[in-house]
Amino acid sequence: MTDYLPSYVQGEWRTPAADAKATDVRDASTGDVITRVSTEGLDLAGALEYARTIGHASLATLTFHQRAVLLKQFALALTERKDELYAVSARAGATKADSWVDIDGGIGVLFAYSGKGRRELPNSRVYVDGPVEPLSKDGSFLGRHIYTALPGVAVQINAFNFPVWGSLEKFAPAFLAGMPTLVKPATPTGYLAEAMVRILVESGLLPEGSVQLVSGSVPDLFENLRLGDLVGFTGSASTAESLRRHPSVQTGGVRFTAETDSINASVLGTDAVDGTPEFDAYVRQLVAEMTSKAGQKCTAIRRAIVPTGSADAVIAAVQARIADKTVLGDPRAEGVTMGPLASLAQRDEVLRQVRALQDAGGRLVIGTTDAPEVRLADGTTASAPDGAFVSPVLLRFDDAQADAVHGVEAFGPVSSLLTYDTTDEAAALVNRGGGSLVTSIATHDPAQAVELATRIAPFNGRMLLLDRDDARSSTGHGSPLPGLVHGGPGRAGGGEELGGIRAVLHHMQRTAVQGSPEMLTALTGVWHAGAAARAGDRHPFRKSLAELRIGDQIVSGSREVTLEDIETFAHFTGDTFYAHMDEESAAANPFFPGRVAHGYLLVSWAAGLFVDPEPGPVLANYGLENLRFITPVSPGDSIRVELTAKQITPRETDEYGEVRWDAVIRNQKDELVATYDVLTLVTKEPIAA
């Protein structure tokens, strides 16, 4: 590690010159100086402009799928060298289990968004949102909504507790959207974020300007932001509120999203008494959230809300589990399960907040605020005055309505126990937190779970319903997942991160577009009815992706449907529903003139009308989507089908891709019988004869 922690800006590593005002960053367990942090002489405005120009241009040449493939390659590069990150992470006070959450969890986000990008986004640069909006009777004027990448830079201001995961969970959706990132890690653990970024840079995989790192303070950051830029902030609610009031956000068009500390709750159901699986799961989860990362998690349980009659049993069980499972000490010592806080300043802040909770009526029932004896790196046990150690602490509030317990957060291994007598009281206590990232409910009673969940959902970004059926497979109260929203209302910041493709769209602009079918087809890469269609001599199923074009079409001949056909299909499939078999009952139905053909008979026949049966580029049909039956088909009617290449999506890592076909079935009167999309897998290149 260098004396000064470098920044990575404008394509190169830059270490500041000697700075008397530099901040010393210390080992969380020993107090030894690891590095010094300063941004003296850093051209922040130049870094932002470099992202907007060079970075944006390099990402704009890539499709969603190409970016998704790179995310997987980034994940593999970090996996190959993650032992280096684990070694650095220990200096921040993280145990191996803590580091797994941060490092492997961050890598997992890259893998998840790589998969989602290839499955859920088109292999293009424009994302189409929602259905077509017809704007004219003749179909010549249509409307659509599209998403395109914001033209600026995604600035992430991160907290100290998860320097790897916190960076990557913001980076992955921004990169997938096509937006370059500038990472500003928290100073106490910024050296771990630097090590992660260094691995990515040394991999040679990063598109130019797509990632930059600023190690140290950025006092003039917001003065250099403009319309098209985005800030993703993780940290305290007070800091978020201050940043949100900046003119660049208020009137300058800079997007600002915040995920802040919140007073999260966990409710023990009235049925989950001592000895039930739900009680045991609740205690395990509460202790895990108090001790994992030494309680330095924005999702940790700060309020344990339990039935009055279960309070003593919960305290006894938590105390026993902490005594049995928790070994406090230097993470590099064998057997340590809980490390120190990230810094001495953080230790002092946690103890100050514990005192505030005590002054408000909280009684220490587990733990102490005295300096603990800890296991040192050499395996001995002693005090460590230069280490940021705090024992797990549980306070009990006899007055569950005390304001402090719902508003003061000790961001460490600290939780407070509150009691309730009715479900209404429990819900009201949860909501007193003023908006939370997550609340969990441990109950096997569906009625109580539903009542609580519906009452507290508006005050939470996520809820976990914990019972005996999911306790073993549950990912836990405090674990945000890539596919689910991370964020919360009110005190929790009011923002959203993760949530699958939702987070990608946060880095894009949604725009309503009006135009002709031809223009919308050109813009979106999706064929629209009324745009040019080509029914040539060559069947489109004979064309590989290299030859097929949007709008290639086949119009079939007609086929008459007889009563014998309907009865044969009914008896062969077993579908003898009365609308197909009983003339009188069918005629009494308000939707049918009499006996009608099965919808699935028509879809089956349509396939027979449009399919080219010989081996060729089309490898498989893998589904239908958006199937709607419009006009019933009676015996004696005829059907024909129009099949048009609607969307072509090559796969970046395979020798084939997907083709979405627009299928329309019409009757002899040219009335619309059915519409749907046919999905096929097609080779990229022609198959040799």
XYZ file of C-alpha atoms in Angstrom:
689
model
C 0.000 0.000 0.000
C 1.446 3.440 -0.924
C 1.834 6.248 1.636
C -0.975 8.115 -0.093
C -3.989 6.299 -1.488
C -4.125 7.014 -5.235
C -7.123 8.027 -7.287
C -7.838 6.635 -10.761
C -8.980 9.489 -12.991
C -8.770 10.322 -16.683
C -7.307 6.912 -17.446
C -4.382 6.915 -15.010
C -3.477 6.481 -11.355
C -2.692 9.756 -9.615
C -1.109 10.070 -6.172
C -1.268 13.459 -4.461
C 1.818 15.349 -3.415
C 2.532 15.692 0.301
C -0.428 17.263 2.059
C -0.297 18.330 5.696
C -4.099 18.110 5.813
C -4.226 14.509 4.599
C -6.286 12.065 6.638
C -4.592 9.080 8.259
C -6.503 5.818 7.761
C -5.871 3.196 10.420
C -6.238 -0.545 10.871
C -9.544 -1.068 12.688
C -8.089 -3.669 15.070
C -4.622 -2.321 15.842
C -4.727 1.372 15.062
C -1.706 1.101 12.746
C -1.674 3.642 9.919
C -2.476 1.937 6.611
C -2.444 4.888 4.241
C -3.092 8.604 3.949
C -5.931 10.118 1.946
C -6.003 13.432 0.116
C -7.376 14.866 -3.130
C -4.940 17.771 -3.161
C -4.336 18.795 -6.787
C -6.991 16.469 -8.211
C -8.826 17.853 -11.253
C -12.340 16.761 -10.332
C -14.009 18.848 -13.026
C -11.694 17.258 -15.596
C -12.549 13.771 -14.331
C -16.266 14.445 -14.666
C -15.862 15.803 -18.190
C -13.673 12.834 -19.115
C -16.523 10.529 -18.062
C -19.121 12.504 -19.999
C -17.046 12.502 -23.183
C -14.583 9.608 -23.406
C -16.433 7.322 -21.020
C -19.850 7.883 -22.505
C -18.562 7.458 -26.063
C -16.885 4.132 -25.262
C -20.027 2.732 -23.651
C -22.346 4.078 -26.358
C -20.761 1.792 -28.948
C -21.842 -1.263 -26.941
C -25.262 -2.884 -26.811
C -26.940 -3.968 -23.576
C -25.814 -7.537 -24.189
C -22.220 -6.569 -24.875
C -22.125 -4.614 -21.629
C -23.714 -7.572 -19.840
C -20.994 -9.908 -21.102
C -18.362 -7.492 -19.803
C -20.013 -7.485 -16.368
C -19.515 -11.239 -16.202
C -15.890 -10.851 -17.242
C -15.396 -8.225 -14.507
C -16.880 -10.678 -12.005
C -14.511 -13.428 -13.119
C -11.508 -11.091 -12.903
C -12.407 -10.136 -9.334
C -13.107 -13.752 -8.380
C -9.665 -14.788 -9.580
C -8.020 -12.272 -7.254
C -10.524 -12.070 -4.418
C -8.059 -13.493 -1.874
C -6.202 -10.193 -2.193
C -9.386 -8.348 -1.332
C -10.073 -10.602 1.660
C -6.622 -9.804 3.069
C -7.225 -6.076 2.716
C -10.763 -6.356 4.088
C -9.485 -7.817 7.374
C -7.737 -4.521 8.067
C -11.146 -2.833 7.996
C -12.350 -5.113 10.801
C -14.199 -7.595 8.603
C -14.216 -11.291 9.445
C -14.173 -13.834 6.632
C -17.954 -14.050 6.861
C -18.236 -10.263 6.707
C -15.858 -10.126 3.749
C -17.874 -12.799 1.971
C -20.948 -10.571 2.183
C -19.026 -7.548 0.918
C -16.671 -9.063 -1.660
C -18.481 -12.137 -2.929
C -21.764 -10.296 -2.545
C -20.475 -7.513 -4.785
C -19.164 -9.986 -7.338
C -22.545 -11.716 -7.203
C -24.243 -8.455 -8.196
C -22.078 -8.332 -11.334
C -23.017 -11.919 -12.224
C -26.707 -11.220 -11.543
C -26.861 -8.110 -13.723
C -24.927 -9.860 -16.463
C -27.589 -12.554 -16.560
C -30.496 -10.161 -16.288
C -29.084 -7.920 -18.982
C -28.914 -10.775 -21.465
C -32.288 -12.255 -20.511
C -34.397 -9.162 -19.993
C -32.906 -6.469 -22.240
C -32.670 -6.395 -26.040
C -29.318 -6.657 -27.794
C -29.532 -2.986 -28.738
C -29.032 0.443 -27.193
C -32.675 1.473 -26.815
C -35.106 -0.092 -24.351
C -38.789 -0.082 -25.286
C -41.205 0.400 -22.392
C -44.806 -0.737 -22.517
C -47.176 -1.447 -25.388
C -47.902 0.560 -28.536
C -50.301 3.456 -28.020
C -52.518 3.855 -31.134
C -52.961 7.542 -31.933
C -54.954 7.328 -35.182
C -57.794 5.237 -36.532
C -55.865 4.053 -39.576
C -52.737 3.046 -37.652
C -50.527 5.605 -39.377
C -49.689 7.487 -36.157
C -48.451 5.645 -33.067
C -46.841 6.345 -29.720
C -44.229 4.438 -27.699
C -42.066 5.009 -24.666
C -38.341 4.404 -24.908
C -35.399 4.564 -22.498
C -31.984 5.896 -23.509
C -28.843 6.331 -21.399
C -28.393 9.608 -19.539
C -25.599 11.647 -21.179
C -23.685 12.367 -17.964
C -21.776 10.557 -15.249
C -23.096 8.386 -12.416
C -21.373 9.593 -9.256
C -21.568 7.193 -6.334
C -20.894 8.453 -2.814
C -20.548 5.390 -0.659
C -20.621 4.485 3.019
C -17.698 2.870 4.821
C -19.371 -0.412 5.712
C -19.427 -2.181 2.319
C -16.622 -0.727 0.166
C -16.839 -3.476 -2.485
C -20.531 -4.396 -2.552
C -21.550 -0.756 -2.137
C -19.530 0.216 -5.203
C -20.504 -2.707 -7.412
C -24.226 -2.641 -6.653
C -24.314 0.906 -8.030
C -21.794 0.311 -10.809
C -23.462 -2.742 -12.395
C -26.803 -1.142 -13.369
C -25.114 2.123 -14.398
C -22.681 0.269 -16.660
C -25.470 -1.847 -18.141
C -27.442 1.325 -18.890
C -24.412 2.793 -20.677
C -23.481 5.396 -18.084
C -19.871 5.879 -16.876
C -19.235 5.828 -13.123
C -17.150 7.906 -10.747
C -16.678 6.120 -7.410
C -16.195 8.178 -4.257
C -15.675 5.666 -1.393
C -15.788 6.570 2.287
C -12.350 7.438 3.619
C -12.076 4.859 6.479
C -12.297 1.887 4.094
C -11.544 3.510 0.746
C -8.353 1.477 0.408
C -10.467 -1.657 -0.153
C -12.478 0.054 -2.887
C -9.155 1.154 -4.419
C -7.907 -2.452 -4.429
C -11.096 -3.574 -6.179
C -10.903 -0.862 -8.833
C -7.211 -1.631 -9.355
C -8.035 -5.254 -10.189
C -10.615 -4.118 -12.749
C -8.173 -1.661 -14.312
C -5.401 -4.252 -14.474
C -7.761 -6.737 -16.122
C -7.697 -4.575 -19.243
C -11.437 -5.133 -19.675
C -12.805 -1.714 -18.745
C -13.971 0.435 -21.651
C -12.049 3.703 -21.561
C -13.502 6.185 -19.088
C -16.194 3.825 -17.831
C -14.880 3.817 -14.233
C -12.976 6.405 -12.220
C -12.095 6.466 -8.518
C -11.613 9.482 -6.280
C -9.851 8.682 -2.998
C -10.629 11.480 -0.582
C -12.921 14.432 -0.123
C -14.795 16.155 -2.966
C -15.942 19.474 -1.493
C -16.759 21.069 -4.864
C -18.362 17.991 -6.438
C -21.904 19.339 -6.710
C -20.722 22.635 -8.191
C -19.341 20.626 -11.102
C -22.426 18.524 -11.792
C -25.046 19.336 -14.419
C -28.152 18.085 -16.191
C -27.632 14.476 -17.267
C -25.510 13.568 -14.234
C -26.735 11.342 -11.433
C -25.661 10.975 -7.795
C -26.253 7.771 -5.851
C -25.642 8.452 -2.159
C -25.354 5.985 0.709
C -24.828 7.341 4.213
C -26.536 9.310 6.949
C -30.002 10.804 6.549
C -28.743 14.223 7.652
C -25.994 14.306 5.014
C -28.418 13.136 2.323
C -30.821 15.922 3.196
C -28.036 18.502 2.997
C -26.912 17.263 -0.426
C -30.460 17.092 -1.706
C -30.875 20.819 -1.017
C -27.949 21.748 -3.285
C -28.966 23.983 -6.234
C -27.575 21.481 -8.758
C -30.220 19.031 -7.538
C -33.000 21.495 -6.774
C -32.857 23.455 -10.032
C -29.918 22.113 -12.037
C -31.479 18.843 -13.139
C -28.988 16.510 -11.403
C -30.713 13.305 -10.357
C -30.164 12.425 -6.714
C -31.065 9.147 -5.039
C -30.285 8.282 -1.438
C -30.163 5.128 0.639
C -29.691 6.197 4.250
C -29.587 4.819 7.760
C -32.939 3.648 9.043
C -34.303 2.286 12.297
C -35.252 -1.126 10.923
C -37.482 -3.443 12.917
C -38.082 -7.139 13.382
C -41.424 -8.286 14.802
C -41.940 -11.558 16.676
C -45.475 -12.826 16.103
C -47.773 -13.620 19.008
C -47.841 -17.265 17.949
C -44.030 -17.538 17.885
C -43.548 -18.432 21.530
C -40.429 -19.972 23.053
C -39.916 -23.467 21.638
C -41.457 -22.791 18.217
C -39.331 -22.801 15.046
C -40.277 -19.162 14.472
C -38.965 -18.106 17.902
C -35.665 -19.877 17.267
C -35.360 -18.344 13.779
C -36.097 -14.904 15.202
C -33.351 -15.178 17.815
C -30.814 -16.504 15.295
C -31.613 -13.648 12.935
C -31.468 -10.968 15.632
C -28.045 -12.103 16.857
C -26.767 -12.384 13.287
C -27.862 -8.822 12.521
C -26.286 -7.494 15.724
C -22.914 -9.154 15.103
C -22.500 -9.416 11.317
C -20.202 -6.592 10.194
C -20.242 -5.610 13.893
C -23.756 -4.317 13.275
C -22.529 -1.772 10.712
C -25.296 -2.466 8.218
C -27.919 -0.055 7.011
C -30.341 -3.003 7.090
C -29.473 -4.226 10.607
C -32.237 -4.756 13.164
C -32.340 -1.732 15.476
C -35.723 -2.469 17.064
C -36.726 -5.951 18.197
C -40.497 -5.737 18.674
C -41.802 -8.727 20.659
C -44.966 -9.684 22.545
C -44.845 -8.601 26.177
C -45.077 -12.199 27.374
C -42.071 -13.260 25.265
C -39.659 -10.463 26.199
C -37.767 -12.262 28.955
C -37.467 -15.436 26.883
C -36.079 -13.471 23.930
C -33.494 -11.707 26.100
C -32.358 -14.989 27.654
C -32.130 -16.722 24.260
C -30.220 -13.821 22.652
C -27.799 -13.694 25.581
C -27.171 -17.433 25.386
C -26.588 -17.347 21.629
C -24.184 -14.412 21.817
C -22.224 -16.180 24.549
C -22.124 -19.373 22.493
C -21.477 -17.994 19.019
C -19.696 -14.650 19.315
C -15.938 -14.232 19.688
C -14.884 -10.576 19.544
C -11.443 -9.771 18.243
C -9.012 -9.146 15.393
C -10.434 -10.861 12.275
C -6.995 -12.285 11.512
C -7.096 -14.365 14.729
C -8.411 -17.917 14.519
C -11.985 -18.331 15.727
C -12.996 -14.652 15.750
C -16.602 -14.210 14.610
C -17.060 -10.477 15.178
C -14.505 -7.796 14.425
C -14.182 -4.151 15.439
C -16.003 -1.176 14.030
C -14.403 0.499 11.030
C -12.622 3.241 12.977
C -12.103 4.754 16.414
C -14.320 7.645 15.372
C -17.093 5.187 14.540
C -16.609 3.426 17.895
C -16.924 6.702 19.766
C -20.024 7.655 17.778
C -21.723 4.327 18.530
C -21.019 4.627 22.250
C -22.334 8.196 22.202
C -25.587 7.019 20.642
C -25.903 4.162 23.138
C -25.636 6.718 25.932
C -28.369 8.750 24.233
C -30.598 5.662 24.170
C -29.852 5.010 27.826
C -30.680 8.598 28.718
C -34.030 8.111 26.957
C -34.926 5.116 29.119
C -33.101 2.179 27.556
C -31.732 -0.342 30.066
C -28.692 -2.442 29.182
C -29.842 -6.050 29.452
C -27.048 -7.603 27.370
C -23.490 -6.344 26.957
C -21.585 -3.349 28.274
C -20.208 -0.080 27.029
C -16.898 -0.696 28.811
C -13.815 -1.471 26.717
C -13.976 -5.226 26.071
C -11.307 -7.885 26.285
C -10.717 -9.186 22.763
C -8.808 -11.902 20.954
C -5.710 -10.363 19.411
C -4.081 -11.387 16.129
C -1.584 -13.604 17.983
C -4.406 -15.524 19.676
C -4.021 -13.982 23.124
C -6.825 -12.163 24.917
C -6.378 -8.622 26.174
C -7.747 -5.120 25.902
C -7.066 -3.257 22.648
C -7.298 0.488 23.315
C -6.207 1.318 19.768
C -8.828 -0.993 18.241
C -12.416 0.059 17.555
C -14.045 -2.752 19.519
C -17.556 -2.640 21.011
C -19.394 -5.538 22.652
C -22.833 -6.585 21.370
C -25.442 -4.544 23.242
C -29.176 -5.067 23.726
C -31.208 -2.385 25.470
C -34.741 -2.797 26.786
C -37.241 0.025 26.704
C -40.113 -0.223 29.184
C -41.729 2.668 27.314
C -42.031 1.502 23.725
C -43.239 4.969 22.736
C -39.988 6.710 23.705
C -39.027 8.961 20.811
C -35.317 8.128 20.927
C -35.688 4.416 20.243
C -37.498 5.252 16.998
C -35.107 8.005 15.964
C -31.601 7.380 17.330
C -29.419 4.837 15.542
C -26.295 3.407 17.137
C -24.632 2.120 13.948
C -22.922 -0.867 15.499
C -23.725 -4.127 17.337
C -26.680 -2.507 19.092
C -30.388 -3.262 19.142
C -33.283 -2.247 21.391
C -36.113 -4.479 22.588
C -39.674 -3.149 22.664
C -42.858 -4.948 23.674
C -46.399 -4.920 22.318
C -49.763 -6.424 23.256
C -51.759 -6.181 20.013
C -50.975 -6.415 16.323
C -52.134 -2.819 15.931
C -49.528 -1.760 18.492
C -46.794 -3.739 16.709
C -47.597 -2.142 13.357
C -47.685 1.339 14.894
C -44.276 0.770 16.512
C -42.735 -0.341 13.207
C -44.097 2.747 11.470
C -42.756 5.075 14.176
C -39.356 4.552 12.529
C -40.406 7.049 9.881
C -39.525 4.855 6.920
C -37.220 1.844 6.868
C -35.182 -0.213 4.460
C -36.538 -3.493 5.808
C -38.764 -5.045 8.453
C -39.007 -8.760 9.148
C -41.954 -10.622 10.683
C -41.482 -14.021 12.335
C -44.817 -15.820 12.471
C -46.495 -18.985 11.211
C -49.920 -17.351 11.370
C -50.915 -16.124 7.869
C -53.601 -13.849 9.298
C -51.169 -11.982 11.525
C -48.576 -11.859 8.750
C -51.090 -10.342 6.322
C -52.387 -7.826 8.867
C -48.907 -6.664 9.809
C -47.559 -6.655 6.265
C -50.394 -4.586 4.833
C -50.069 -2.062 7.667
C -46.296 -1.616 7.480
C -45.582 -2.060 3.749
C -46.002 1.672 2.937
C -43.264 2.434 5.468
C -40.755 -0.122 4.159
C -38.695 -0.796 1.061
C -38.587 -4.538 1.732
C -40.287 -7.036 4.046
C -39.205 -10.537 5.079
C -41.858 -13.011 6.231
C -39.952 -15.577 8.293
C -41.387 -18.905 9.374
C -40.494 -22.576 9.711
C -41.019 -23.175 5.994
C -38.427 -20.671 4.764
C -36.088 -20.220 7.738
C -33.454 -22.575 6.334
C -33.481 -21.079 2.842
C -34.017 -17.434 3.816
C -31.243 -15.052 2.783
C -31.883 -13.083 5.966
C -33.271 -9.818 7.210
C -30.209 -7.753 6.339
C -29.287 -9.016 2.882
C -30.364 -6.911 -0.113
C -30.584 -8.969 -3.302
C -29.907 -7.837 -6.884
C -33.380 -8.756 -8.073
C -35.239 -6.961 -5.266
C -35.535 -3.272 -4.501
C -33.079 -1.880 -1.937
C -34.162 1.440 -0.494
C -37.028 2.794 1.498
C -39.310 5.760 2.109
C -38.880 8.632 4.506
C -35.872 8.399 6.781
C -34.477 5.554 4.639
C -33.777 8.090 1.899
C -36.733 7.739 -0.427
C -34.595 6.170 -3.153
C -34.287 2.819 -4.850
C -31.287 0.735 -5.790
C -31.082 -2.769 -7.265
C -34.493 -4.262 -8.021
C -33.319 -5.936 -11.204
C -33.752 -3.952 -14.415
C -35.493 -1.177 -12.463
C -32.065 0.039 -11.337
C -30.809 0.087 -14.931
C -33.721 2.298 -15.936
C -32.902 4.737 -13.107
C -29.800 5.600 -15.176
C -31.819 6.235 -18.334
C -34.344 8.772 -19.571
C -37.847 7.667 -20.488
C -39.146 9.536 -23.512
C -42.515 9.372 -25.258
C -42.077 9.118 -29.020
C -44.819 9.728 -31.616
C -44.507 8.847 -35.249
C -45.375 6.551 -38.115
C -44.942 2.759 -37.854
C -41.948 3.032 -40.178
C -40.164 5.599 -38.012
C -40.905 3.781 -34.750
C -39.629 0.556 -36.268
C -36.370 2.247 -37.237
C -35.935 3.835 -33.813
C -36.824 0.848 -31.618
C -35.623 -2.101 -33.679
C -39.104 -3.617 -33.253
C -41.431 -4.016 -36.239
C -44.734 -2.156 -35.922
C -47.860 -3.063 -37.878
C -48.105 -0.682 -40.818
C -44.361 -0.524 -41.381
C -42.856 -2.061 -44.503
C -43.167 -5.841 -44.710
C -41.551 -8.033 -47.350
C -43.103 -11.312 -48.430
C -40.476 -12.521 -50.902
C -40.000 -15.794 -52.714
C -37.714 -17.143 -49.973
C -39.385 -18.369 -46.792
C -38.064 -16.374 -43.793
C -37.454 -19.664 -41.928
C -34.733 -20.345 -44.508
C -32.796 -17.258 -43.402
C -30.125 -17.084 -40.730
C -29.815 -14.016 -38.495
C -27.192 -12.687 -40.908
C -29.791 -12.762 -43.691
C -33.074 -12.097 -41.900
C -34.378 -8.540 -41.671
C -37.048 -6.889 -39.542
C -40.239 -6.945 -41.609
C -39.529 -10.179 -43.492
C -42.902 -11.863 -43.781
C -44.886 -14.865 -44.942
C -48.593 -14.676 -45.761
C -50.148 -18.132 -45.802
C -52.949 -19.573 -47.825
C -56.367 -20.245 -46.282
C -57.699 -23.329 -44.533
C -61.365 -24.049 -43.854
C -62.441 -25.209 -40.392
C -65.141 -27.922 -40.402
C -67.319 -29.328 -37.634
C -65.472 -32.613 -38.055
C -62.173 -30.804 -37.427
C -63.523 -29.341 -34.175
C -64.809 -32.701 -32.927
C -61.614 -34.511 -33.884
C -59.517 -31.950 -31.965
C -61.868 -32.133 -28.965
C -61.724 -35.912 -28.643
C -58.023 -36.136 -29.451
C -57.024 -33.572 -26.802
C -59.786 -34.239 -24.282
C -60.931 -30.621 -24.447
C -64.681 -31.169 -24.801
C -65.693 -27.823 -23.348
C -69.355 -27.151 -24.179
C -68.607 -24.169 -26.465
C -67.029 -26.626 -28.896
C -69.459 -29.565 -28.493
C -72.970 -28.332 -27.543
C -74.680 -26.049 -30.071
C -77.519 -24.960 -27.780
C -75.305 -24.187 -24.781
C -72.725 -22.447 -26.949
C -75.407 -20.249 -28.555
C -76.613 -19.243 -25.097
C -73.124 -17.949 -24.297
C -72.914 -14.168 -24.908
C -69.560 -14.539 -26.655
C -70.307 -17.265 -29.234
C -72.781 -17.592 -32.140
C -72.869 -21.363 -31.613
C -70.263 -24.094 -31.590
C -66.803 -22.645 -32.274
C -63.301 -23.908 -32.943
C -60.835 -24.249 -30.086
C -58.407 -21.368 -29.864
C -55.528 -23.820 -29.612
C -56.736 -25.631 -32.725
C -56.392 -22.338 -34.576
C -52.898 -21.685 -33.192
C -51.855 -25.224 -34.118
C -53.209 -24.872 -37.621
C -51.542 -21.470 -37.960
C -48.189 -23.130 -37.264
C -48.942 -25.627 -39.993
C -49.712 -22.781 -42.361
C -46.528 -20.773 -41.765
C -43.856 -23.346 -40.876
C -41.185 -24.424 -43.342
C -40.579 -28.017 -42.175
C -37.084 -28.696 -43.545
C -33.939 -28.492 -41.367
C -32.397 -25.069 -41.534
C -31.474 -21.968 -39.568
C -34.543 -22.168 -37.320
C -33.495 -24.479 -34.491
C -36.497 -24.424 -32.173
C -39.736 -22.748 -31.188
C -39.413 -21.885 -27.499
C -42.727 -20.267 -26.746
C -45.628 -17.958 -27.430
C -46.321 -14.644 -25.747
C -49.194 -12.164 -25.623
C -51.731 -14.603 -27.094
C -55.204 -13.098 -27.462
C -58.276 -14.615 -29.164
C -60.418 -11.869 -30.710
C -63.082 -13.241 -33.089
C -64.628 -16.733 -32.704
C -64.284 -19.128 -35.640
C -67.380 -21.150 -36.550
C -67.599 -24.301 -38.685
C -67.286 -23.259 -42.319
C -65.035 -20.282 -41.622
C -61.515 -20.134 -43.026
C -58.309 -18.872 -41.436
C -54.987 -17.594 -42.763
C -51.903 -16.271 -40.982
C -49.421 -13.438 -41.452
C -46.055 -14.011 -39.778
C -43.606 -11.089 -39.681
C -40.099 -10.869 -38.220
C -40.674 -8.438 -35.353
C -37.422 -8.362 -33.379
C -34.002 -9.971 -33.906
C -31.757 -10.526 -30.887
C -28.390 -12.212 -31.536
C -26.767 -13.779 -28.474
C -23.271 -12.516 -27.804
C -21.913 -15.812 -26.472
C -23.768 -18.352 -28.643
C -23.976 -19.283 -32.302
C -27.664 -18.471 -32.397
C -30.112 -15.808 -31.285
C -33.804 -15.174 -30.755
C -36.309 -14.009 -33.324
C -39.673 -12.689 -32.200
C -42.345 -13.053 -34.893
C -45.575 -11.098 -35.052
C -48.337 -13.622 -35.738
C -51.804 -12.519 -36.874
C -54.639 -14.941 -37.713
C -57.528 -13.609 -39.832
C -60.746 -15.171 -41.125
C -62.248 -15.090 -44.609
C -63.775 -11.666 -43.849
C -60.322 -10.317 -42.952
C -61.461 -9.999 -39.345
C -58.831 -10.369 -36.641
C -59.078 -13.830 -35.074
C -55.952 -13.981 -32.903
C -52.673 -12.187 -32.290
C -49.531 -13.414 -30.555
C -45.746 -13.474 -30.685
C -43.884 -16.611 -31.758
C -40.404 -17.037 -30.262
C -37.762 -19.005 -32.151
C -34.055 -19.736 -31.860
C -32.200 -19.156 -35.126
C -28.565 -19.668 -36.149
C -26.444 -16.564 -36.697
C -24.925 -17.816 -39.936
C -26.318 -19.912 -42.812
C -26.097 -23.658 -42.351
C -23.907 -25.322 -44.949
C -25.792 -27.577 -47.315
